[in-house]
PDB file of C-alpha atoms in Angstrom:
ATOM      1  CA  MET A 810      -7.630  63.127-139.680  1.00 41.00           C
ATOM      2  CA  GLY A 811      -4.234  63.831-138.149  1.00 44.00           C
ATOM      3  CA  ASP A 812      -4.646  67.416-136.934  1.00 48.00           C
ATOM      4  CA  THR A 813      -3.379  67.104-133.385  1.00 44.00           C
ATOM      5  CA  GLN A 814      -1.920  69.672-131.055  1.00 46.00           C
ATOM      6  CA  GLU A 815       0.072  68.584-128.031  1.00 47.00           C
ATOM      7  CA  TRP A 816      -1.829  66.398-125.553  1.00 46.00           C
ATOM      8  CA  THR A 817      -4.354  68.239-123.424  1.00 58.00           C
ATOM      9  CA  ALA A 818      -6.611  67.230-120.558  1.00 80.00           C
ATOM     10  CA  ALA A 819      -9.757  65.455-121.702  1.00 86.00           C
ATOM     11  CA  PRO A 820     -12.498  63.306-120.139  1.00 91.00           C
ATOM     12  CA  GLY A 821     -11.558  59.689-119.482  1.00 94.00           C
ATOM     13  CA  ALA A 822     -13.373  56.885-121.267  1.00 96.00           C
ATOM     14  CA  ALA A 823     -15.717  56.116-118.349  1.00 97.00           C
ATOM     15  CA  GLU A 824     -16.727  59.769-118.002  1.00 97.00           C
ATOM     16  CA  ARG A 825     -17.198  59.996-121.766  1.00 97.00           C
ATOM     17  CA  VAL A 826     -19.516  56.968-121.670  1.00 98.00           C
ATOM     18  CA  ARG A 827     -21.596  58.475-118.884  1.00 98.00           C
ATOM     19  CA  SER A 828     -21.786  61.754-120.807  1.00 98.00           C
ATOM     20  CA  VAL A 829     -23.030  59.962-123.941  1.00 97.00           C
ATOM     21  CA  LEU A 830     -25.685  58.190-121.859  1.00 97.00           C
ATOM     22  CA  ALA A 831     -26.755  61.451-120.237  1.00 95.00           C
ATOM     23  CA  ALA A 832     -27.062  63.384-123.497  1.00 96.00           C
ATOM     24  CA  ALA A 833     -28.322  60.739-125.942  1.00 96.00           C
ATOM     25  CA  TRP A 834     -31.983  61.062-126.864  1.00 94.00           C
ATOM     26  CA  SER A 835     -32.451  57.693-128.538  1.00 96.00           C
ATOM     27  CA  CYS A 836     -31.143  54.138-128.359  1.00 97.00           C
ATOM     28  CA  ALA A 837     -31.429  50.839-130.220  1.00 97.00           C
ATOM     29  CA  VAL A 838     -32.068  47.657-128.250  1.00 95.00           C
ATOM     30  CA  THR A 839     -31.475  44.084-129.392  1.00 93.00           C
ATOM     31  CA  ALA A 840     -32.640  41.206-127.167  1.00 88.00           C
ATOM     32  CA  ASP A 841     -33.733  37.639-127.863  1.00 82.00           C
ATOM     33  CA  GLY A 842     -33.924  38.273-131.608  1.00 81.00           C
ATOM     34  CA  VAL A 843     -35.952  41.465-131.143  1.00 83.00           C
ATOM     35  CA  ARG A 844     -34.516  44.815-132.250  1.00 90.00           C
ATOM     36  CA  GLU A 845     -36.371  48.006-131.403  1.00 92.00           C
ATOM     37  CA  GLU A 846     -35.493  51.692-131.350  1.00 95.00           C
ATOM     38  CA  TYR A 847     -36.680  54.100-128.678  1.00 95.00           C
ATOM     39  CA  VAL A 848     -36.699  57.882-128.550  1.00 96.00           C
ATOM     40  CA  GLY A 849     -36.814  59.760-125.255  1.00 96.00           C
ATOM     41  CA  ALA A 850     -37.453  56.522-123.378  1.00 96.00           C
ATOM     42  CA  HIS A 851     -34.360  56.013-121.231  1.00 96.00           C
ATOM     43  CA  THR A 852     -32.907  57.462-118.054  1.00 96.00           C
ATOM     44  CA  VAL A 853     -29.754  56.467-116.196  1.00 96.00           C
ATOM     45  CA  THR A 854     -29.380  55.717-112.483  1.00 96.00           C
ATOM     46  CA  ASP A 855     -26.430  56.934-110.429  1.00 95.00           C
ATOM     47  CA  ASP A 856     -24.743  53.531-110.676  1.00 95.00           C
ATOM     48  CA  GLY A 857     -25.112  53.355-114.461  1.00 96.00           C
ATOM     49  CA  ALA A 858     -28.179  51.137-114.853  1.00 97.00           C
ATOM     50  CA  VAL A 859     -30.483  52.150-117.713  1.00 97.00           C
ATOM     51  CA  ARG A 860     -34.206  52.525-117.043  1.00 96.00           C
ATOM     52  CA  LEU A 861     -36.177  52.002-120.248  1.00 96.00           C
ATOM     53  CA  ALA A 862     -39.879  52.815-120.578  1.00 94.00           C
ATOM     54  CA  VAL A 863     -41.386  50.626-123.313  1.00 89.00           C
ATOM     55  CA  PRO A 864     -44.989  49.890-124.303  1.00 86.00           C
ATOM     56  CA  ASP A 865     -46.552  46.820-122.705  1.00 80.00           C
ATOM     57  CA  ASP A 866     -47.154  45.319-126.135  1.00 83.00           C
ATOM     58  CA  SER A 867     -43.562  45.708-127.345  1.00 85.00           C
ATOM     59  CA  GLY A 868     -41.655  42.578-128.357  1.00 85.00           C
ATOM     60  CA  LEU A 869     -38.873  43.543-125.962  1.00 87.00           C
ATOM     61  CA  PHE A 870     -41.175  43.718-122.953  1.00 81.00           C
ATOM     62  CA  GLY A 871     -42.620  40.326-123.804  1.00 80.00           C
ATOM     63  CA  ALA A 872     -39.158  38.790-124.188  1.00 80.00           C
ATOM     64  CA  VAL A 873     -38.116  40.042-120.754  1.00 79.00           C
ATOM     65  CA  LEU A 874     -41.286  38.824-119.019  1.00 75.00           C
ATOM     66  CA  CYS A 875     -40.945  35.349-120.514  1.00 77.00           C
ATOM     67  CA  ALA A 876     -37.196  34.922-119.974  1.00 72.00           C
ATOM     68  CA  PRO A 877     -35.518  33.165-117.039  1.00 68.00           C
ATOM     69  CA  ARG A 878     -34.070  35.370-114.290  1.00 62.00           C
ATOM     70  CA  GLN A 879     -31.316  37.767-115.452  1.00 53.00           C
ATOM     71  CA  GLU A 880     -32.134  37.024-119.084  1.00 58.00           C
ATOM     72  CA  PRO A 881     -32.401  37.720-121.950  1.00 60.00           C
ATOM     73  CA  SER A 882     -28.945  39.028-122.692  1.00 85.00           C
ATOM     74  CA  ALA A 883     -29.277  42.289-124.563  1.00 93.00           C
ATOM     75  CA  LEU A 884     -27.309  44.956-126.420  1.00 96.00           C
ATOM     76  CA  LEU A 885     -28.016  48.682-126.144  1.00 98.00           C
ATOM     77  CA  GLU A 886     -26.532  51.004-128.766  1.00 98.00           C
ATOM     78  CA  PHE A 887     -26.183  54.785-128.479  1.00 98.00           C
ATOM     79  CA  ALA A 888     -24.779  57.266-131.003  1.00 97.00           C
ATOM     80  CA  ASP A 889     -22.948  60.402-129.910  1.00 97.00           C
ATOM     81  CA  VAL A 890     -23.945  62.875-132.619  1.00 97.00           C
ATOM     82  CA  ALA A 891     -22.329  66.293-132.998  1.00 97.00           C
ATOM     83  CA  PRO A 892     -24.921  69.051-132.418  1.00 97.00           C
ATOM     84  CA  VAL A 893     -23.514  71.174-135.259  1.00 98.00           C
ATOM     85  CA  PRO A 894     -23.805  69.698-138.791  1.00 96.00           C
ATOM     86  CA  VAL A 895     -20.332  68.545-139.848  1.00 96.00           C
ATOM     87  CA  ARG A 896     -18.881  65.831-142.048  1.00 90.00           C
ATOM     88  CA  HIS A 897     -18.916  62.429-140.291  1.00 92.00           C
ATOM     89  CA  ARG A 898     -21.228  63.777-137.607  1.00 95.00           C
ATOM     90  CA  ILE A 899     -21.182  60.726-135.315  1.00 97.00           C
ATOM     91  CA  ARG A 900     -18.399  61.375-132.813  1.00 96.00           C
ATOM     92  CA  ALA A 901     -18.633  58.008-131.047  1.00 97.00           C
ATOM     93  CA  ARG A 902     -20.791  54.925-130.619  1.00 98.00           C
ATOM     94  CA  LEU A 903     -21.539  53.281-127.296  1.00 98.00           C
ATOM     95  CA  PHE A 904     -22.388  49.590-126.865  1.00 98.00           C
ATOM     96  CA  LEU A 905     -23.714  48.199-123.573  1.00 98.00           C
ATOM     97  CA  SER A 906     -24.120  44.444-123.176  1.00 96.00           C
ATOM     98  CA  GLY A 907     -26.059  43.110-120.209  1.00 95.00           C
ATOM     99  CA  TRP A 908     -29.454  41.915-119.053  1.00 91.00           C
ATOM    100  CA  PHE A 909     -32.946  43.302-118.476  1.00 91.00           C
ATOM    101  CA  ALA A 910     -35.324  42.841-115.598  1.00 87.00           C
ATOM    102  CA  PRO A 911     -38.818  44.316-115.126  1.00 86.00           C
ATOM    103  CA  SER A 912     -38.953  46.906-112.330  1.00 84.00           C
ATOM    104  CA  ASP A 913     -41.911  49.081-111.320  1.00 83.00           C
ATOM    105  CA  GLY A 914     -43.519  49.002-114.750  1.00 80.00           C
ATOM    106  CA  ILE A 915     -40.317  49.711-116.681  1.00 90.00           C
ATOM    107  CA  LEU A 916     -37.319  47.664-117.822  1.00 93.00           C
ATOM    108  CA  LEU A 917     -34.095  47.977-115.852  1.00 94.00           C
ATOM    109  CA  PHE A 918     -30.922  47.183-117.790  1.00 95.00           C
ATOM    110  CA  ARG A 919     -27.725  46.223-115.948  1.00 95.00           C
ATOM    111  CA  PRO A 920     -24.565  46.474-118.099  1.00 96.00           C
ATOM    112  CA  THR A 921     -21.999  43.696-117.912  1.00 96.00           C
ATOM    113  CA  ARG A 922     -19.750  45.029-120.708  1.00 97.00           C
ATOM    114  CA  VAL A 923     -19.216  48.612-121.881  1.00 98.00           C
ATOM    115  CA  VAL A 924     -17.502  49.460-125.175  1.00 98.00           C
ATOM    116  CA  LEU A 925     -16.872  52.974-126.480  1.00 98.00           C
ATOM    117  CA  ARG A 926     -15.939  53.212-130.167  1.00 98.00           C
ATOM    118  CA  ARG A 927     -14.365  56.409-131.476  1.00 94.00           C
ATOM    119  CA  SER A 928     -12.376  57.286-134.591  1.00 88.00           C
ATOM    120  CA  ALA A 929      -9.166  56.353-132.773  1.00 87.00           C
ATOM    121  CA  GLY A 930     -10.525  52.860-132.027  1.00 94.00           C
ATOM    122  CA  ALA A 931     -12.631  50.977-129.504  1.00 97.00           C
ATOM    123  CA  VAL A 932     -11.984  50.746-125.769  1.00 97.00           C
ATOM    124  CA  VAL A 933     -13.559  48.401-123.225  1.00 98.00           C
ATOM    125  CA  VAL A 934     -14.417  50.415-120.122  1.00 98.00           C
ATOM    126  CA  ASP A 935     -13.879  48.854-116.705  1.00 98.00           C
ATOM    127  CA  LEU A 936     -17.271  48.264-115.047  1.00 97.00           C
ATOM    128  CA  ASP A 937     -16.187  49.665-111.679  1.00 97.00           C
ATOM    129  CA  GLU A 938     -14.907  52.824-113.375  1.00 97.00           C
ATOM    130  CA  PHE A 939     -18.135  53.075-115.368  1.00 98.00           C
ATOM    131  CA  THR A 940     -20.238  52.727-112.207  1.00 97.00           C
ATOM    132  CA  ALA A 941     -18.213  55.315-110.292  1.00 97.00           C
ATOM    133  CA  ALA A 942     -17.992  57.864-113.130  1.00 97.00           C
ATOM    134  CA  ARG A 943     -20.290  60.835-113.556  1.00 96.00           C
ATOM    135  CA  PRO A 944     -21.212  62.689-116.761  1.00 97.00           C
ATOM    136  CA  ASP A 945     -19.269  65.778-117.711  1.00 97.00           C
ATOM    137  CA  PRO A 946     -21.047  68.719-116.031  1.00 97.00           C
ATOM    138  CA  LEU A 947     -21.597  70.362-119.427  1.00 97.00           C
ATOM    139  CA  ALA A 948     -22.985  67.255-121.180  1.00 97.00           C
ATOM    140  CA  GLY A 949     -26.621  68.283-120.846  1.00 95.00           C
ATOM    141  CA  ALA A 950     -25.982  71.790-122.162  1.00 96.00           C
ATOM    142  CA  GLU A 951     -23.431  70.946-124.873  1.00 98.00           C
ATOM    143  CA  SER A 952     -25.904  70.803-127.771  1.00 97.00           C
ATOM    144  CA  ARG A 953     -27.402  74.214-126.983  1.00 97.00           C
ATOM    145  CA  LEU A 954     -24.002  75.793-126.335  1.00 97.00           C
ATOM    146  CA  LEU A 955     -22.345  74.593-129.542  1.00 98.00           C
ATOM    147  CA  THR A 956     -25.359  75.388-131.720  1.00 98.00           C
ATOM    148  CA  HIS A 957     -25.457  78.915-130.313  1.00 97.00           C
ATOM    149  CA  LEU A 958     -21.722  79.376-130.868  1.00 97.00           C
ATOM    150  CA  ALA A 959     -21.936  78.195-134.488  1.00 98.00           C
ATOM    151  CA  ASP A 960     -25.138  80.057-135.419  1.00 97.00           C
ATOM    152  CA  ALA A 961     -24.831  83.300-133.470  1.00 97.00           C
ATOM    153  CA  HIS A 962     -21.063  83.777-133.236  1.00 97.00           C
ATOM    154  CA  PRO A 963     -19.332  82.539-136.413  1.00 96.00           C
ATOM    155  CA  ASP A 964     -16.901  85.446-136.014  1.00 97.00           C
ATOM    156  CA  ALA A 965     -15.813  84.011-132.653  1.00 97.00           C
ATOM    157  CA  VAL A 966     -15.244  80.576-134.206  1.00 97.00           C
ATOM    158  CA  GLU A 967     -13.092  82.171-136.902  1.00 95.00           C
ATOM    159  CA  ARG A 968     -11.135  84.109-134.276  1.00 96.00           C
ATOM    160  CA  LEU A 969     -10.424  80.896-132.369  1.00 97.00           C
ATOM    161  CA  THR A 970      -8.620  79.531-135.439  1.00 95.00           C
ATOM    162  CA  ARG A 971      -5.775  81.887-134.518  1.00 95.00           C
ATOM    163  CA  LEU A 972      -4.978  79.400-131.730  1.00 96.00           C
ATOM    164  CA  VAL A 973      -4.628  76.547-134.246  1.00 94.00           C
ATOM    165  CA  ARG A 974      -1.315  75.637-135.814  1.00 92.00           C
ATOM    166  CA  PRO A 975      -1.140  77.066-139.354  1.00 91.00           C
ATOM    167  CA  GLU A 976      -0.388  73.642-140.862  1.00 90.00           C
ATOM    168  CA  SER A 977      -3.664  72.323-139.466  1.00 91.00           C
ATOM    169  CA  LEU A 978      -5.537  75.018-141.376  1.00 92.00           C
ATOM    170  CA  HIS A 979      -3.904  74.208-144.712  1.00 91.00           C
ATOM    171  CA  ALA A 980      -6.583  73.873-147.414  1.00 92.00           C
ATOM    172  CA  ALA A 981      -9.359  74.302-144.834  1.00 94.00           C
ATOM    173  CA  THR A 982     -12.766  75.069-146.329  1.00 95.00           C
ATOM    174  CA  ARG A 983     -14.746  75.300-143.084  1.00 96.00           C
ATOM    175  CA  VAL A 984     -14.178  75.307-139.313  1.00 97.00           C
ATOM    176  CA  ALA A 985     -16.991  74.449-136.890  1.00 98.00           C
ATOM    177  CA  PRO A 986     -17.300  73.751-133.153  1.00 98.00           C
ATOM    178  CA  LEU A 987     -17.452  69.968-132.752  1.00 98.00           C
ATOM    179  CA  ALA A 988     -17.481  69.329-128.995  1.00 97.00           C
ATOM    180  CA  VAL A 989     -17.076  70.978-125.622  1.00 98.00           C
ATOM    181  CA  ASP A 990     -16.484  69.568-122.163  1.00 97.00           C
ATOM    182  CA  ARG A 991     -15.173  70.948-118.898  1.00 96.00           C
ATOM    183  CA  HIS A 992     -11.576  70.625-120.110  1.00 96.00           C
ATOM    184  CA  GLY A 993     -11.748  72.290-123.514  1.00 97.00           C
ATOM    185  CA  LEU A 994     -13.343  73.058-126.872  1.00 97.00           C
ATOM    186  CA  THR A 995     -12.800  70.943-130.000  1.00 97.00           C
ATOM    187  CA  LEU A 996     -12.961  72.397-133.512  1.00 97.00           C
ATOM    188  CA  ARG A 997     -13.631  70.377-136.656  1.00 97.00           C
ATOM    189  CA  ILE A 998     -11.491  71.521-139.606  1.00 96.00           C
ATOM    190  CA  GLU A 999     -12.986  70.434-142.918  1.00 96.00           C
ATOM    191  CA  ARG A1000     -11.200  70.253-146.256  1.00 93.00           C
ATOM    192  CA  THR A1001     -12.439  69.226-149.674  1.00 90.00           C
ATOM    193  CA  ARG A1002     -11.760  65.521-149.167  1.00 86.00           C
ATOM    194  CA  ALA A1003     -10.699  65.226-145.536  1.00 89.00           C
ATOM    195  CA  HIS A1004     -11.154  66.661-142.069  1.00 93.00           C
ATOM    196  CA  GLY A1005      -9.370  66.840-138.732  1.00 93.00           C
ATOM    197  CA  ASP A1006     -10.063  67.888-135.168  1.00 94.00           C
ATOM    198  CA  VAL A1007      -8.098  70.297-132.980  1.00 95.00           C
ATOM    199  CA  ARG A1008      -8.619  70.709-129.250  1.00 94.00           C
ATOM    200  CA  LEU A1009      -8.312  74.073-127.498  1.00 96.00           C
ATOM    201  CA  PRO A1010      -7.764  73.471-123.762  1.00 95.00           C
ATOM    202  CA  PHE A1011      -9.178  75.696-121.028  1.00 96.00           C
ATOM    203  CA  HIS A1012      -6.734  77.097-118.469  1.00 94.00           C
ATOM    204  CA  THR A1013      -8.740  75.344-115.726  1.00 94.00           C
ATOM    205  CA  PRO A1014     -11.782  73.026-115.935  1.00 95.00           C
ATOM    206  CA  ALA A1015     -15.281  74.534-116.128  1.00 97.00           C
ATOM    207  CA  ASP A1016     -17.852  73.050-113.745  1.00 96.00           C
ATOM    208  CA  ASP A1017     -20.912  74.893-115.082  1.00 97.00           C
ATOM    209  CA  VAL A1018     -22.111  77.090-117.935  1.00 97.00           C
ATOM    210  CA  THR A1019     -21.073  80.309-116.172  1.00 97.00           C
ATOM    211  CA  GLN A1020     -17.513  79.051-115.824  1.00 98.00           C
ATOM    212  CA  LEU A1021     -17.573  77.794-119.414  1.00 97.00           C
ATOM    213  CA  THR A1022     -18.469  81.287-120.643  1.00 96.00           C
ATOM    214  CA  GLU A1023     -15.453  82.671-118.794  1.00 98.00           C
ATOM    215  CA  ARG A1024     -13.176  79.966-120.229  1.00 97.00           C
ATOM    216  CA  VAL A1025     -14.325  80.647-123.807  1.00 97.00           C
ATOM    217  CA  HIS A1026     -13.835  84.396-123.305  1.00 97.00           C
ATOM    218  CA  ALA A1027     -10.309  83.654-122.101  1.00 97.00           C
ATOM    219  CA  LEU A1028      -9.630  81.654-125.287  1.00 97.00           C
ATOM    220  CA  LEU A1029     -11.013  84.507-127.396  1.00 96.00           C
ATOM    221  CA  ALA A1030      -8.755  86.959-125.588  1.00 96.00           C
ATOM    222  CA  GLN A1031      -5.780  84.723-126.383  1.00 95.00           C
ATOM    223  CA  ALA A1032      -6.908  84.543-129.987  1.00 95.00           C
ATOM    224  CA  SER A1033      -7.297  88.308-130.277  1.00 92.00           C
ATOM    225  CA  ALA A1034      -3.713  88.713-129.164  1.00 92.00           C
ATOM    226  CA  ALA A1035      -2.491  86.213-131.757  1.00 86.00           C
ATOM    227  CA  ALA A1036      -1.744  86.916-135.395  1.00 71.00           C
ATOM    228  CA  CYS A1037      -4.143  85.600-138.016  1.00 64.00           C
ATOM    229  CA  PRO A1038      -2.643  82.371-139.430  1.00 56.00           C
ATOM    230  CA  ARG A1039      -1.027  82.846-142.840  1.00 51.00           C
ATOM    231  CA  ALA A1040      -2.969  79.881-144.211  1.00 48.00           C
ATOM    232  CA  LEU A1041      -6.252  81.544-143.327  1.00 51.00           C
ATOM    233  CA  GLN A1042      -5.067  84.882-144.712  1.00 52.00           C
ATOM    234  CA  ARG A1043      -4.307  83.210-148.051  1.00 53.00           C
ATOM    235  CA  GLN A1044      -7.745  81.590-148.133  1.00 54.00           C
ATOM    236  CA  ARG A1045      -9.386  84.971-147.544  1.00 52.00           C
ATOM    237  CA  ALA A1046      -7.307  86.566-150.267  1.00 54.00           C
ATOM    238  CA  ASP A1047      -8.230  83.800-152.707  1.00 60.00           C
ATOM    239  CA  GLY A1048     -11.889  84.176-151.797  1.00 58.00           C
ATOM    240  CA  ASP A1049     -11.794  87.937-152.327  1.00 58.00           C
ATOM    241  CA  GLY A1050     -10.166  87.447-155.693  1.00 51.00           C
TER     242      GLY A1050
END
């Protein structure tokens, strides 16, 4: 996994958590011995509470109605899945511990512990930071943007590899866009038995899709001015042979 360039600006853990919450389409809920999965059923308030619409006859709804105040304790699980099919597609998992309460016909979940688990390890996110954070401005559009880049512009993805250190491309069999946020674009470099990720930073953060387009064009301009990595040239030559 160790394909790293020098450190570049990236979202903090609290912002990453809020971005996962904003973009996730499904979640798993465990409470009072009941585990249920919901698709398209949750929204998030400005202060980070999760509003969950569940059927009246669900075991979860019954457990909440029958529990003492601020109970039952519950666990919400979210998976951050890469929009483009890649090896080890889950980029992170989010775990929220807390309690449910009925509110206006839905269940309102208040987190008391927030844990973000990524390949580098797990981090417990401070609750005040979680409450104050906002999702990355591109979180809602990331899936569409990366899918379009991979499907409609594979030539652009290949050109961006000119910005990657040649040693990171050694034995590469495939390169795909893995993630994008206001600070940069991350590429997944796959090999026969391994993979690694390389981050390409933007010159300044992008606050919307229009600015993102300009930032990606700037990266492509940089790439066009760079020589094709020798490692990639050798792979092409081997493929042509």
